[in-house]
């Protein structure tokens, strides 16, 4: 799963219990793109940017910060 790949990339044992408050690790946007390319066949995405957005959402829900990622605004 993408969550496992994110944990490996960040060197984590588990994600955050409160991801909106506590960030437990960091990965780069390049690492997220690698994970998206690897998971492309399993994701319901028609393009690489869509797959990257899905992985970014997984990282956000785990409390993993992505360096170089665009910030979501207005939400």
mmCIF file of C-alpha atoms in Angstrom, residues 4-74:
data_model
loop_
_atom_site.group_PDB
_atom_site.id
_atom_site.type_symbol
_atom_site.label_atom_id
_atom_site.label_comp_id
_atom_site.label_asym_id
_atom_site.label_seq_id
_atom_site.Cartn_x
_atom_site.Cartn_y
_atom_site.Cartn_z
ATOM 1 C CA UNK A 4 3.667 1.535 3.687
ATOM 2 C CA UNK A 5 5.809 3.081 0.961
ATOM 3 C CA UNK A 6 5.446 6.507 2.584
ATOM 4 C CA UNK A 7 6.460 5.090 5.967
ATOM 5 C CA UNK A 8 9.545 3.506 4.402
ATOM 6 C CA UNK A 9 10.489 6.742 2.627
ATOM 7 C CA UNK A 10 10.112 8.771 5.838
ATOM 8 C CA UNK A 11 11.730 6.109 8.037
ATOM 9 C CA UNK A 12 8.679 5.734 10.267
ATOM 10 C CA UNK A 13 7.234 2.847 12.219
ATOM 11 C CA UNK A 14 3.695 4.254 12.075
ATOM 12 C CA UNK A 15 1.728 7.361 11.123
ATOM 13 C CA UNK A 16 0.473 10.086 13.430
ATOM 14 C CA UNK A 17 -2.488 9.499 15.737
ATOM 15 C CA UNK A 18 -3.498 13.152 15.204
ATOM 16 C CA UNK A 19 -2.255 14.041 11.696
ATOM 17 C CA UNK A 20 -3.775 17.527 11.684
ATOM 18 C CA UNK A 21 -1.742 18.514 14.777
ATOM 19 C CA UNK A 22 1.262 16.224 14.994
ATOM 20 C CA UNK A 23 3.601 15.735 12.036
ATOM 21 C CA UNK A 24 5.712 12.607 12.404
ATOM 22 C CA UNK A 25 7.991 12.741 9.388
ATOM 23 C CA UNK A 26 8.976 14.364 6.117
ATOM 24 C CA UNK A 27 9.369 13.210 2.544
ATOM 25 C CA UNK A 28 10.235 15.145 -0.593
ATOM 26 C CA UNK A 29 7.990 15.727 -3.560
ATOM 27 C CA UNK A 30 10.419 13.627 -5.632
ATOM 28 C CA UNK A 31 9.874 10.672 -3.273
ATOM 29 C CA UNK A 32 6.098 11.125 -3.597
ATOM 30 C CA UNK A 33 6.426 11.090 -7.398
ATOM 31 C CA UNK A 34 8.448 7.850 -7.223
ATOM 32 C CA UNK A 35 5.757 6.251 -5.065
ATOM 33 C CA UNK A 36 3.040 7.487 -7.450
ATOM 34 C CA UNK A 37 4.884 5.986 -10.456
ATOM 35 C CA UNK A 38 5.274 2.691 -8.601
ATOM 36 C CA UNK A 39 1.582 2.595 -7.578
ATOM 37 C CA UNK A 40 0.186 3.986 -10.852
ATOM 38 C CA UNK A 41 -1.301 0.660 -11.945
ATOM 39 C CA UNK A 42 -3.112 0.226 -8.615
ATOM 40 C CA UNK A 43 -4.473 3.762 -8.349
ATOM 41 C CA UNK A 44 -7.649 5.001 -9.966
ATOM 42 C CA UNK A 45 -5.772 7.845 -11.670
ATOM 43 C CA UNK A 46 -5.586 8.744 -15.331
ATOM 44 C CA UNK A 47 -2.350 10.743 -15.100
ATOM 45 C CA UNK A 48 0.782 11.062 -13.000
ATOM 46 C CA UNK A 49 -0.275 14.430 -11.460
ATOM 47 C CA UNK A 50 -3.563 12.846 -10.332
ATOM 48 C CA UNK A 51 -1.670 9.918 -8.803
ATOM 49 C CA UNK A 52 0.692 12.338 -7.019
ATOM 50 C CA UNK A 53 -2.319 14.176 -5.543
ATOM 51 C CA UNK A 54 -3.662 10.864 -4.222
ATOM 52 C CA UNK A 55 -0.336 10.045 -2.570
ATOM 53 C CA UNK A 56 -0.192 13.582 -1.128
ATOM 54 C CA UNK A 57 -3.606 12.974 0.431
ATOM 55 C CA UNK A 58 -2.393 9.713 1.944
ATOM 56 C CA UNK A 59 0.663 11.488 3.357
ATOM 57 C CA UNK A 60 -1.520 14.252 4.809
ATOM 58 C CA UNK A 61 -3.803 11.717 6.480
ATOM 59 C CA UNK A 62 -0.773 9.997 8.035
ATOM 60 C CA UNK A 63 0.788 13.177 9.413
ATOM 61 C CA UNK A 64 3.706 13.070 6.969
ATOM 62 C CA UNK A 65 4.829 16.468 5.705
ATOM 63 C CA UNK A 66 5.810 16.735 2.030
ATOM 64 C CA UNK A 67 8.574 19.225 1.287
ATOM 65 C CA UNK A 68 7.989 21.138 -1.917
ATOM 66 C CA UNK A 69 4.294 20.245 -2.171
ATOM 67 C CA UNK A 70 1.800 22.963 -3.073
ATOM 68 C CA UNK A 71 -0.393 24.020 -0.168
ATOM 69 C CA UNK A 72 -4.137 23.409 -0.343
ATOM 70 C CA UNK A 73 -5.883 26.735 -0.119
ATOM 71 C CA UNK A 74 -9.465 27.626 0.642
#
